[in-house]
Amino acid sequence: MLYIFCPHCGSRSQNEFAYGGDATVKRPELNKEISDQEWNNFVYLRKSPRGKHLELWHHISGCRQWIKVERDTSTHEIFKTYKADELTE
Amino acid sequence: MQKYSVFSLIKNAFSDHQNWEVAWKDPTPKKEYDVIIIGGGGHGLATAYYLAKEHNITNVAIIEKGWIGGGNVGRNTTIIRSNYMHDDNALFSEFGMDLWRKMSQDLNYNVMFSPRGIINLAHSDAQMNAYSRRGNSMRLNGIDAVLLNREEVQKRIPMADFSDNVRFPIFGGLMQPSAGTARHDAVAWGYARQADSMGVDIIQNCEVTGFDVTNGKIVGVRTSRGDIKAKKVGLCVAGSTNILAEMLNMTLPIETHLLQACVSEPVKPLLDHVVTFGAGHFYCSQSDKGEMVMGGDLDGYNSYSQRGNLPTLQHVLTEGIAMFPFLSKLKMLRTWGGIMDMSMDGSPIIDKTHIDGLYLNCGWCYGGFKATPASGWTFAHTIAQDRVHELNAGYNLNRFNTGDLIDEKGLGTKTWIS
């Protein structure tokens, strides 16, 4: 069981959260000419590192806010959590 | 190589089975090989075997970080099937079914292939319609498919929940009678033994730490047991694909996720088929030892840990009990996990790469084990001929760019959407 510290609610069990994937991918700018390659990068390509991973979680059975979580993908240690719009280190 | 037969068994009985040849050797890596396969799992071993058998390329090394049979080939739920709707998946898998049927004879190793049939349960009229469409597509591709109504399902699996007030009543199911199971370890050992006998070096406890690429061409790999030169290199490393891709500065449409499986205590034979729950993600079969072998969803977030988390197991087994209420009475014997190379459309990738002489085999998601022979056969062809075979042409890497996805069930890494 993961315990995730929600910046809005405090420490909660993973059962209250839904996973949202890699938080470092950036959607291409709107109103700009976007190549197929750029869409491919955004929609499909992922680094999926072993070790530190910055990812999105949705506190869906809690405050319903999206948050960012820095977690180790091989030990599941959670280093730090952020609000969705907070800058990460 | 010593042939396994009833005669060799009797002969060796006279010497208390002390004089059997080793099944495969433990060689020191040579300086150079024609082909290096990274990953000594089922797919890697099968690739090396078919390189030797079909293409006469025997100066081959398999480099394995752990030991033969220690990865996903020894961690899966042993299901073999080809009940796919899309042509690319159906033809590829059905080609594999033929190889499965001949495998024990071909490898002179009993892989205990047991075509006991798979039943996908349907829990609504809409799902029956969808299964009827899938079944028809399968039959058009020459794959056996039978649509079962509720009574026909009840005859085959009377222990399922057919009572009145259930959340997901069983409307019927789609059956592929020729699907089944095999002994997964035997598949790895059989391929390893035959590959070794044809001259392939199986190098265990050897971790790849880097690649040598010159002018866009692969020239060798760096390993924990020294640098090894190679004309061609094939990656067959399932959940570790992204780690090697990073060494090559490649980003792939793959995420690594954890999938759990478990077995109950052994009970007397009661389940003749592989059965899947249609209102969630749960599947179950009974092993030859009598254990109920079960599996289901991914843990749901990127993971390299090779061991699972309890909330997912609880969720999966809740589905299991909804389907087979008797499961709640059984004790759990073992649970374990393996790391999966989840591709973004749920279908695999067997292709060349932008680096000359480097070949990619990954993205097997939930279905790696059943694909073992077909994957090895087509990957060997791709490496030997330096071009894809028509069976794996659809499994190209460029499809994510062009939009020609093979989204069989809309499954991929995004379990939180499905």
XYZ file of C-alpha atoms in Angstrom:
507
model
C 0.000 0.000 0.000
C 1.320 3.414 -0.977
C 0.648 6.358 1.307
C 0.565 9.540 -0.718
C 0.776 12.950 0.918
C -1.858 15.117 -0.739
C -0.780 18.774 -0.423
C -4.441 19.663 0.166
C -5.560 16.855 2.514
C -2.524 15.214 4.099
C -1.398 11.589 4.010
C -3.933 9.235 2.402
C -3.851 5.642 1.145
C -3.392 4.942 -2.572
C -6.972 3.636 -2.729
C -8.178 7.240 -2.802
C -6.051 8.106 -5.834
C -6.063 7.433 -9.555
C -2.802 7.431 -11.480
C -2.285 9.968 -14.253
C 1.094 9.108 -15.759
C 4.299 11.016 -16.462
C 4.025 14.652 -15.306
C 6.916 15.903 -17.395
C 5.316 15.539 -20.829
C 4.115 18.834 -22.184
C 1.203 19.290 -24.553
C 2.214 21.115 -27.754
C 1.199 24.778 -27.869
C -2.276 25.542 -29.147
C -2.744 27.655 -32.292
C 0.592 26.606 -33.698
C 1.616 24.385 -36.562
C 2.347 21.023 -34.915
C 4.177 18.211 -36.691
C 3.182 14.544 -36.481
C 6.451 13.932 -34.658
C 5.551 16.454 -31.966
C 2.174 14.798 -31.443
C 3.851 11.399 -31.351
C 6.233 12.653 -28.664
C 3.397 14.030 -26.585
C 0.849 11.257 -26.946
C 2.984 8.114 -27.062
C 6.652 8.472 -26.193
C 7.665 8.056 -22.544
C 11.024 7.821 -20.783
C 9.633 5.487 -18.094
C 12.799 5.663 -15.962
C 13.863 3.224 -13.283
C 14.345 5.455 -10.226
C 12.975 8.948 -9.699
C 9.782 9.631 -11.648
C 7.638 12.749 -11.531
C 4.049 11.713 -12.069
C 0.459 12.918 -11.846
C -2.055 11.462 -9.425
C -5.712 12.411 -9.101
C -7.103 12.486 -5.561
C -10.354 11.228 -6.980
C -11.923 9.895 -3.776
C -10.741 12.880 -1.765
C -10.434 16.527 -2.735
C -10.507 15.645 -6.479
C -7.410 17.740 -7.138
C -4.607 16.636 -9.450
C -1.229 16.542 -7.729
C 2.353 15.800 -8.738
C 4.268 13.060 -6.954
C 7.981 12.368 -7.081
C 8.333 8.621 -6.564
C 11.007 5.960 -7.034
C 9.704 3.397 -9.546
C 11.792 0.554 -8.145
C 11.408 1.103 -4.386
C 8.082 3.040 -4.401
C 9.609 5.587 -2.018
C 7.799 8.922 -2.308
C 10.185 11.839 -1.992
C 7.932 14.824 -2.360
C 4.472 15.830 -3.531
C 3.378 19.079 -5.143
C 0.174 20.858 -6.073
C -0.526 20.524 -9.795
C 0.541 24.082 -10.610
C 3.463 24.172 -8.198
C 6.951 24.342 -9.687
C 9.041 21.235 -9.068
C 12.691 21.239 -8.114
C 23.214 -33.717 -27.748
C 21.585 -36.536 -25.844
C 18.054 -37.180 -27.091
C 15.383 -37.357 -24.433
C 13.256 -40.493 -24.827
C 11.924 -43.390 -22.835
C 15.096 -45.309 -23.748
C 17.442 -42.630 -22.457
C 15.327 -42.505 -19.305
C 15.688 -46.249 -18.746
C 19.383 -46.181 -19.609
C 20.057 -43.397 -17.117
C 18.008 -45.131 -14.451
C 20.778 -47.774 -14.278
C 23.262 -45.110 -13.171
C 20.856 -43.466 -10.707
C 20.384 -40.515 -13.108
C 23.885 -39.253 -12.266
C 25.164 -39.119 -15.850
C 22.680 -36.887 -17.685
C 24.360 -34.284 -19.860
C 23.909 -30.679 -18.731
C 20.997 -29.126 -20.631
C 23.059 -26.097 -21.628
C 26.631 -25.034 -21.013
C 28.028 -22.058 -19.156
C 30.461 -20.538 -21.680
C 32.797 -17.580 -21.296
C 31.816 -14.833 -23.743
C 33.800 -14.765 -26.979
C 35.300 -11.537 -28.361
C 32.841 -11.333 -31.222
C 29.532 -12.768 -32.432
C 27.453 -12.426 -35.575
C 24.358 -11.768 -33.486
C 23.900 -10.893 -29.826
C 20.459 -11.283 -28.310
C 20.047 -9.286 -25.127
C 17.625 -11.000 -22.776
C 17.522 -14.725 -22.072
C 13.780 -14.949 -21.569
C 11.399 -16.974 -23.687
C 11.510 -14.557 -26.619
C 15.305 -14.218 -26.603
C 15.849 -17.971 -26.394
C 13.288 -18.629 -29.131
C 14.932 -15.997 -31.332
C 18.348 -17.621 -30.956
C 16.852 -21.053 -31.626
C 15.133 -19.955 -34.855
C 18.225 -18.001 -35.972
C 20.124 -21.277 -35.809
C 17.382 -23.552 -37.102
C 15.756 -21.457 -39.847
C 18.608 -19.188 -40.897
C 21.698 -21.237 -40.101
C 23.193 -18.449 -38.004
C 24.853 -20.143 -35.047
C 27.564 -17.688 -34.006
C 25.061 -16.197 -31.581
C 25.184 -15.181 -27.923
C 22.296 -14.676 -25.552
C 23.200 -12.242 -22.798
C 21.116 -12.539 -19.672
C 21.464 -10.353 -16.582
C 19.887 -12.940 -14.280
C 19.344 -16.609 -14.981
C 17.395 -18.595 -17.583
C 13.760 -18.874 -16.526
C 13.978 -16.204 -13.816
C 12.125 -13.423 -15.579
C 8.669 -13.152 -17.063
C 8.916 -16.554 -18.774
C 8.780 -18.058 -15.289
C 6.298 -15.548 -13.880
C 3.346 -15.645 -16.259
C 0.035 -17.496 -16.055
C 0.949 -19.826 -18.973
C -2.050 -19.011 -21.189
C -1.796 -19.628 -24.930
C -4.469 -18.299 -27.287
C -5.066 -16.530 -30.589
C -8.551 -15.098 -29.995
C -7.836 -11.757 -31.635
C -10.011 -9.714 -33.935
C -7.493 -7.572 -35.816
C -5.701 -9.289 -38.705
C -2.190 -8.415 -37.555
C -2.726 -9.986 -34.137
C -4.844 -12.892 -35.357
C -2.511 -14.107 -38.105
C 0.588 -13.646 -35.957
C -0.914 -15.523 -33.001
C -2.399 -18.302 -35.099
C 1.000 -18.848 -36.706
C 2.250 -19.177 -33.139
C -0.473 -21.725 -32.300
C 0.944 -24.004 -34.992
C 4.403 -23.721 -33.461
C 2.943 -24.487 -30.018
C 1.279 -27.650 -31.286
C 4.577 -28.952 -32.663
C 6.810 -27.568 -29.932
C 7.326 -30.641 -27.746
C 8.403 -32.733 -30.754
C 10.377 -29.903 -32.294
C 12.375 -29.210 -29.126
C 12.508 -32.849 -27.945
C 11.287 -31.433 -24.651
C 7.860 -31.912 -23.112
C 6.394 -28.428 -22.765
C 3.095 -29.969 -21.622
C 1.028 -28.017 -24.134
C -2.568 -28.515 -23.071
C -5.175 -27.166 -25.537
C -7.978 -27.056 -22.994
C -9.836 -24.081 -24.484
C -10.365 -20.538 -23.278
C -13.781 -19.062 -22.445
C -14.263 -15.283 -22.311
C -17.449 -14.677 -20.326
C -20.016 -12.118 -21.491
C -22.257 -10.291 -19.029
C -24.591 -8.302 -21.274
C -26.305 -8.462 -24.655
C -23.924 -5.831 -25.955
C -20.963 -7.950 -24.938
C -22.484 -10.991 -26.660
C -22.760 -8.911 -29.836
C -19.149 -7.805 -29.515
C -18.014 -11.398 -28.972
C -20.026 -12.601 -31.923
C -18.247 -10.028 -34.074
C -14.853 -11.032 -32.695
C -15.664 -14.728 -33.164
C -16.662 -14.139 -36.787
C -13.465 -12.201 -37.444
C -11.460 -15.031 -35.922
C -13.190 -17.633 -38.091
C -12.522 -15.546 -41.207
C -8.846 -15.798 -40.270
C -9.084 -19.571 -39.838
C -9.121 -19.549 -36.034
C -11.648 -21.720 -34.203
C -14.246 -19.739 -32.263
C -17.536 -20.844 -30.710
C -20.173 -18.537 -29.281
C -21.705 -20.163 -26.198
C -25.045 -19.273 -24.643
C -25.658 -19.268 -20.901
C -26.628 -22.958 -20.727
C -23.606 -24.044 -22.760
C -21.321 -22.065 -20.469
C -23.016 -23.573 -17.407
C -22.397 -27.077 -18.751
C -18.687 -26.353 -19.056
C -18.098 -24.367 -15.868
C -20.956 -25.182 -13.455
C -18.965 -23.775 -10.528
C -19.303 -20.202 -11.853
C -21.942 -17.976 -10.274
C -25.203 -18.673 -12.141
C -27.469 -17.552 -9.287
C -30.202 -14.980 -9.835
C -29.207 -11.849 -7.998
C -25.689 -11.207 -9.197
C -24.242 -7.904 -10.342
C -22.749 -9.405 -13.509
C -24.943 -12.299 -14.687
C -23.375 -14.646 -17.222
C -25.081 -14.205 -20.609
C -22.754 -16.522 -22.474
C -19.214 -16.514 -23.710
C -16.778 -16.794 -26.580
C -14.675 -19.931 -26.616
C -11.525 -20.765 -28.520
C -11.296 -24.556 -28.077
C -7.721 -24.814 -29.394
C -6.334 -22.319 -26.852
C -4.764 -23.634 -23.684
C -1.746 -23.632 -21.419
C 1.824 -24.952 -21.372
C 4.491 -25.478 -18.760
C 6.282 -22.122 -18.943
C 9.647 -23.189 -17.454
C 9.841 -26.106 -19.867
C 9.451 -23.688 -22.774
C 12.483 -21.714 -21.589
C 14.522 -24.831 -20.834
C 13.564 -26.535 -24.092
C 14.545 -23.557 -26.237
C 17.741 -23.021 -24.219
C 18.797 -26.668 -24.565
C 18.214 -26.777 -28.320
C 19.805 -23.381 -28.973
C 22.842 -24.434 -26.951
C 23.142 -27.708 -28.860
C 23.263 -25.793 -32.155
C 26.131 -23.615 -30.968
C 24.449 -20.635 -29.320
C 26.300 -19.312 -26.262
C 23.945 -18.719 -23.331
C 25.719 -16.260 -21.065
C 24.003 -15.771 -17.711
C 24.806 -13.281 -14.939
C 25.969 -10.802 -17.554
C 24.479 -7.322 -17.484
C 24.557 -4.962 -20.455
C 25.989 -1.604 -19.396
C 26.212 0.181 -22.743
C 26.329 -0.011 -26.514
C 29.002 0.782 -29.065
C 27.507 2.599 -32.022
C 29.745 3.979 -34.796
C 28.419 6.026 -37.734
C 24.865 4.959 -37.003
C 25.783 1.276 -36.939
C 25.928 -1.048 -33.962
C 29.355 -2.590 -33.438
C 29.077 -4.151 -30.009
C 27.756 -4.133 -26.473
C 29.492 -3.378 -23.205
C 28.713 -5.805 -20.432
C 29.642 -6.569 -16.850
C 31.782 -9.388 -18.301
C 33.645 -7.236 -20.807
C 33.026 -5.689 -24.208
C 31.667 -7.981 -26.902
C 31.645 -7.120 -30.607
C 28.630 -7.955 -32.733
C 27.408 -7.336 -36.265
C 23.788 -7.370 -35.142
C 22.104 -6.907 -31.774
C 18.505 -7.748 -30.851
C 16.758 -6.414 -27.743
C 14.360 -8.855 -26.063
C 14.203 -7.483 -22.550
C 10.493 -6.883 -21.854
C 10.143 -4.594 -18.834
C 13.769 -3.460 -19.024
C 13.418 -2.101 -22.579
C 13.336 1.521 -21.443
C 16.560 1.112 -19.463
C 18.430 -0.088 -22.557
C 16.661 2.467 -24.769
C 17.977 5.237 -22.539
C 21.552 4.002 -23.109
C 20.822 4.323 -26.843
C 19.208 7.776 -26.497
C 15.930 6.352 -27.761
C 12.508 7.164 -26.350
C 9.909 4.485 -27.024
C 6.112 4.257 -26.827
C 6.548 1.923 -23.852
C 5.981 2.237 -20.137
C 7.102 -0.350 -17.630
C 4.353 -1.557 -15.319
C 3.933 -4.297 -12.777
C 1.574 -7.221 -13.318
C 0.774 -9.657 -10.529
C -0.291 -13.263 -10.558
C -1.103 -15.698 -7.808
C -1.944 -19.332 -7.139
C -4.222 -20.878 -4.559
C -3.538 -24.030 -2.579
C -3.928 -27.129 -4.778
C -7.372 -28.713 -5.010
C -8.765 -31.673 -6.942
C -9.426 -31.108 -10.673
C -12.494 -28.930 -11.117
C -11.799 -26.381 -13.836
C -11.202 -27.787 -17.326
C -10.670 -24.528 -19.198
C -9.048 -21.129 -18.994
C -11.822 -18.693 -18.047
C -11.813 -14.902 -18.141
C -14.248 -12.563 -16.391
C -15.895 -10.207 -18.871
C -16.884 -7.367 -16.567
C -13.394 -6.617 -15.340
C -9.954 -8.043 -15.770
C -9.540 -11.453 -14.176
C -8.528 -14.826 -15.577
C -8.195 -18.234 -14.058
C -7.074 -21.746 -14.924
C -6.105 -24.812 -12.933
C -2.531 -26.059 -13.039
C -1.601 -29.710 -13.310
C -0.738 -29.613 -9.621
C -4.279 -28.461 -8.856
C -3.545 -24.845 -7.976
C -5.929 -22.204 -9.287
C -3.696 -19.863 -11.331
C -5.049 -16.318 -11.357
C -4.172 -12.898 -12.660
C -5.709 -9.599 -13.661
C -4.936 -5.911 -13.747
C -1.666 -4.033 -13.654
C -0.801 -2.340 -10.384
C -1.512 0.796 -12.371
C 1.549 3.004 -12.003
C 5.062 2.810 -13.462
C 7.025 0.169 -11.592
C 10.268 -1.786 -11.835
C 9.876 -3.456 -8.461
C 8.938 -7.024 -9.550
C 6.684 -7.358 -6.536
C 3.105 -6.266 -6.248
C 0.962 -4.186 -4.009
C -2.020 -5.557 -2.085
C -4.810 -3.166 -3.183
C -4.567 -4.434 -6.774
C -4.502 -8.053 -5.675
C -7.584 -7.483 -3.551
C -9.361 -5.804 -6.463
C -8.485 -8.633 -8.854
C -9.551 -11.368 -6.445
C -12.827 -9.573 -5.719
C -13.588 -9.979 -9.422
C -12.493 -13.594 -9.184
C -14.905 -14.303 -6.366
C -17.708 -12.602 -8.280
C -17.076 -15.107 -11.075
C -16.160 -18.205 -9.029
C -17.568 -17.838 -5.482
C -15.732 -21.003 -4.343
C -12.416 -19.134 -4.637
C -13.192 -17.323 -1.374
C -12.800 -20.650 0.476
C -9.289 -21.310 -0.853
C -6.061 -20.264 0.805
C -3.565 -18.278 -1.204
C -0.346 -20.168 -1.790
C 1.869 -17.657 -3.573
C 1.685 -14.227 -5.186
C 4.342 -12.654 -7.356
C 4.883 -9.938 -9.931
C 6.733 -9.295 -13.154
C 7.484 -6.072 -15.006
C 5.735 -5.611 -18.333
C 6.677 -3.561 -21.360
C 3.296 -1.894 -21.871
C 3.023 -0.384 -25.337
C 0.734 2.534 -25.970
C -1.745 0.649 -28.175
C -1.527 -2.685 -26.374
C 0.238 -4.413 -29.280
C 3.889 -5.411 -29.578
C 6.782 -3.986 -31.586
C 9.089 -6.233 -33.634
C 11.075 -4.012 -35.929
C 14.356 -2.581 -37.103
C 15.482 0.679 -35.533
C 17.153 3.842 -36.835
C 20.494 2.289 -35.780
C 21.858 -0.112 -38.384
C 22.022 -3.659 -37.042
C 19.933 -2.949 -33.956
C 16.577 -4.707 -33.712
C 13.758 -4.215 -31.272
C 11.340 -6.733 -29.779
C 9.129 -5.283 -27.048
C 5.684 -4.077 -26.054
C 4.202 -7.459 -25.152
C 1.886 -6.093 -22.470
C -0.227 -8.883 -20.943
C 0.420 -11.383 -23.733
C 4.124 -12.152 -23.936
C 4.153 -15.826 -23.042
C 1.746 -17.082 -25.697
C 3.677 -15.127 -28.319
C 7.015 -16.765 -27.451
C 7.448 -19.012 -30.535
C 5.932 -16.612 -33.085
C 7.896 -13.710 -31.636
C 11.147 -15.666 -31.772
C 10.431 -16.911 -35.286
C 9.598 -13.492 -36.756
C 12.326 -11.676 -34.815
C 14.903 -14.200 -36.072
C 13.657 -13.549 -39.613
C 13.846 -9.777 -39.116
C 17.423 -10.014 -37.810
C 18.692 -12.576 -40.317
C 17.172 -10.954 -43.428
C 17.413 -7.371 -42.145
C 13.754 -6.876 -43.074
C 10.462 -7.588 -41.351
C 8.397 -10.651 -42.221
C 4.806 -10.035 -43.349
C 3.634 -11.563 -40.049
C 5.260 -8.792 -38.020
C 4.991 -5.974 -40.581
C 2.091 -4.473 -38.643
C 4.142 -4.490 -35.434
C 6.340 -1.655 -36.642
C 7.598 1.192 -34.507
C 6.488 3.856 -36.953
C 2.775 3.122 -36.475
C 2.603 5.553 -33.584
C 3.733 8.267 -35.978
C 1.427 7.325 -38.823
C -1.609 6.422 -36.743
C -1.835 2.805 -37.926
C -2.324 1.574 -34.373
C -3.356 -1.990 -33.592
C -5.682 -1.107 -30.758
C -7.193 -4.533 -30.247
C -9.058 -3.718 -27.051
C -8.037 -0.135 -26.537
C -5.688 -1.409 -23.853
C -2.251 -0.052 -23.235
C -0.489 1.564 -20.371
C -3.466 3.728 -19.528
C -5.339 1.364 -17.272
C -6.827 4.326 -15.465
C -8.817 5.113 -18.615
C -9.847 1.580 -19.565
